[in-house]
PDB file of C-alpha atoms in Angstrom:
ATOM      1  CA  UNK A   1       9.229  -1.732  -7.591  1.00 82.00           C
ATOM      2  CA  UNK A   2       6.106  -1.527  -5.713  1.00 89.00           C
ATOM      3  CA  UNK A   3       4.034   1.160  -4.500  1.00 94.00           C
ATOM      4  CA  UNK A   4       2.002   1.672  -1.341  1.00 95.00           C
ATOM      5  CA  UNK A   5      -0.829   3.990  -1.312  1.00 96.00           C
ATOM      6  CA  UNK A   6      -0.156   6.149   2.161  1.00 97.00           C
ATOM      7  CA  UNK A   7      -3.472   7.959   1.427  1.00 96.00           C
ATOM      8  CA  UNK A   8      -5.108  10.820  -0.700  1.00 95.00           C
ATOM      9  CA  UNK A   9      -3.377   9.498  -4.141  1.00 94.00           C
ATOM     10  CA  UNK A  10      -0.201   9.607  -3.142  1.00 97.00           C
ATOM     11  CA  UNK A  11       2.171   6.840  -3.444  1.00 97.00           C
ATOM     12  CA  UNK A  12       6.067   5.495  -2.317  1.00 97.00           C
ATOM     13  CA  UNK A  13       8.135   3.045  -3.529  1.00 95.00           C
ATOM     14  CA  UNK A  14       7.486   0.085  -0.633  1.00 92.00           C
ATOM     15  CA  UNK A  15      10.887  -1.225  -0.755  1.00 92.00           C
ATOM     16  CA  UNK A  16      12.598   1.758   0.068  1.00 96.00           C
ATOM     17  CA  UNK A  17      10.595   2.357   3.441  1.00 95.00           C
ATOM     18  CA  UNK A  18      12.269   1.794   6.778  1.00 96.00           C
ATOM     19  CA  UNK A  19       9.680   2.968   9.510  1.00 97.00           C
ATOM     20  CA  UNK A  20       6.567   3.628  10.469  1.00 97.00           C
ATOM     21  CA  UNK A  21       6.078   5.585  13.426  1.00 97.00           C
ATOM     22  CA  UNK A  22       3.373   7.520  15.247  1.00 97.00           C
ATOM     23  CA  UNK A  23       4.256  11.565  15.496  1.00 97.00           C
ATOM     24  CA  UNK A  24       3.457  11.724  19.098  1.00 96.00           C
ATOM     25  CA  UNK A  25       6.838  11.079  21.012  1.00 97.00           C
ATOM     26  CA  UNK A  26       9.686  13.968  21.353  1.00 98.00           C
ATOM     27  CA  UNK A  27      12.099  12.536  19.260  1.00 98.00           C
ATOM     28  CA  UNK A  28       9.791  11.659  16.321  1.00 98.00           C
ATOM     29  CA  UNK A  29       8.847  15.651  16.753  1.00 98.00           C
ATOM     30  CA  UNK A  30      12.349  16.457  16.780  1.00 98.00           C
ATOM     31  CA  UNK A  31      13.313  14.503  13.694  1.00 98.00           C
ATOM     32  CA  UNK A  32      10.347  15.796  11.667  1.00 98.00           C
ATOM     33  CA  UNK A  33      11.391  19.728  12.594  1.00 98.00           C
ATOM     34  CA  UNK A  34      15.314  18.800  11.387  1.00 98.00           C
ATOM     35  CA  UNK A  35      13.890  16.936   7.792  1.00 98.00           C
ATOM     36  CA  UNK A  36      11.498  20.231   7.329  1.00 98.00           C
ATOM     37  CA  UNK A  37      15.068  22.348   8.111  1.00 98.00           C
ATOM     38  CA  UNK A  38      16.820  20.086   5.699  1.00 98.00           C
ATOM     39  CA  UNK A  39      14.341  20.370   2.807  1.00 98.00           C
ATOM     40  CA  UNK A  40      13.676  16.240   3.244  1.00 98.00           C
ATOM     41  CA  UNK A  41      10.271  16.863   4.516  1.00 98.00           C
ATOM     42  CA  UNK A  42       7.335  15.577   2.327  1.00 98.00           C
ATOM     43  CA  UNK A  43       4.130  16.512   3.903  1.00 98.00           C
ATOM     44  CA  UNK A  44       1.411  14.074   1.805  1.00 97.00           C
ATOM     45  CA  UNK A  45      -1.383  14.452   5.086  1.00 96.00           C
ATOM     46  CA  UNK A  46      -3.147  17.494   2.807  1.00 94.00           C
ATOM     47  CA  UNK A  47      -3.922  19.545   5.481  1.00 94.00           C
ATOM     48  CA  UNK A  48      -5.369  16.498   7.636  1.00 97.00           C
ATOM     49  CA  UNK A  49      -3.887  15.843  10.858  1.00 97.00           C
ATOM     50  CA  UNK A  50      -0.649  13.946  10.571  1.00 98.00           C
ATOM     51  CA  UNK A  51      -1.371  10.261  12.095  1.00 98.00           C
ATOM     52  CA  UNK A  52       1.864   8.669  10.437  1.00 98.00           C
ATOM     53  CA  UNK A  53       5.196   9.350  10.106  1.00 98.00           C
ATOM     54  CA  UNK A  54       7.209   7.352   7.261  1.00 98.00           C
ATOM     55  CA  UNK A  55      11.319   6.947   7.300  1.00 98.00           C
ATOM     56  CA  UNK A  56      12.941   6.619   3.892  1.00 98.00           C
ATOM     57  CA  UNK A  57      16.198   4.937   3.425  1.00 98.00           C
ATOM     58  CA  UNK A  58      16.800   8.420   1.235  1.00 97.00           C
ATOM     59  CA  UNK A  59      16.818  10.056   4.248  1.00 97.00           C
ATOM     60  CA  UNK A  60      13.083  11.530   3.449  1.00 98.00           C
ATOM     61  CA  UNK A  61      10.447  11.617   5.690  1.00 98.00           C
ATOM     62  CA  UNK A  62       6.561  11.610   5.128  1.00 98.00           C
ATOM     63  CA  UNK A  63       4.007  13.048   6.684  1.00 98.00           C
ATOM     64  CA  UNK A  64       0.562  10.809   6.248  1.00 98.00           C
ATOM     65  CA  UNK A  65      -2.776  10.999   7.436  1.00 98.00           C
ATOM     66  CA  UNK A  66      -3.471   7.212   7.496  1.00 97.00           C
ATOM     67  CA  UNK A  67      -3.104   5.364  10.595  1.00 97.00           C
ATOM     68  CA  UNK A  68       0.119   3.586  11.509  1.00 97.00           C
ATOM     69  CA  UNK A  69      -1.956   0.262  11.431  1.00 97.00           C
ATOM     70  CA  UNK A  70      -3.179   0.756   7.934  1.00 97.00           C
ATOM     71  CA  UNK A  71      -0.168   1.499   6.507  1.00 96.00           C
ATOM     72  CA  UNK A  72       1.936  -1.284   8.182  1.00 95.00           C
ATOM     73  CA  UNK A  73      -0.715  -3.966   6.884  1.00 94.00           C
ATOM     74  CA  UNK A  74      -0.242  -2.432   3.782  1.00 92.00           C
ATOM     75  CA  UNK A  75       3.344  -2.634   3.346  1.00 92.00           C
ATOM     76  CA  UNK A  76       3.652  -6.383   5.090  1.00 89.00           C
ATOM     77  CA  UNK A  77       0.585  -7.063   1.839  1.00 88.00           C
ATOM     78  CA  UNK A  78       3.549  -5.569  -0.677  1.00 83.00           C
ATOM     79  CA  UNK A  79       6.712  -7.508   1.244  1.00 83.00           C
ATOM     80  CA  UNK A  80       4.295 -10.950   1.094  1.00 84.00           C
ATOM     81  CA  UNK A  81       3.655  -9.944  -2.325  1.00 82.00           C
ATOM     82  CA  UNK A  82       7.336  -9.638  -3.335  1.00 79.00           C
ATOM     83  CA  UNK A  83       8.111 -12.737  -1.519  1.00 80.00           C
ATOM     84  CA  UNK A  84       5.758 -14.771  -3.749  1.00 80.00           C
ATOM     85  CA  UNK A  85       7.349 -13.544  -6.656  1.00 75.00           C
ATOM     86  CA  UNK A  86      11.248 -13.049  -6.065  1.00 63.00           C
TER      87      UNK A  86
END
């Protein structure tokens, strides 16, 4: 299993992401408000303005402070990585 720094220390396991998206849009808002109802909400942005949304396949979502961009070369760097080795 690898992890993926998404900023400030904190960590997920790469493999089990399914999206990154950008908070902006409605529906992103939407699904973030029915996670925090839920209890599925991690907030990992510290207090910094939320630039990242990440979609588990647990049904989790995370809140990040890093841009999208960073994060998504960071995760194709882990998939590439597991590639190389599987």
């Amino acid at each position: 299993m690898k992890l993926m720094n998404i900023g400030f220390g904190s960590m997920i396991a790469a493999s089990r992401l399914l999206a990154i998206v950008t908070p902006d849009s409605a529906p992103i808002k939407r699904l973030v408000q029915e996670a925090r109802d839920r209890g599925m909400l991690i907030d990992a942005s510290y207090g910094h303005k939320t630039k990242t949304v990440l979609l588990m396949d647990t049904d989790h979502v995370i809140l990040s402070a890093v841009a999208p961009e960073t994060l998504s070369a960071r995760w194709t760097e882990k998939q590439e990585e597991e590639g190389e080795k599987g």
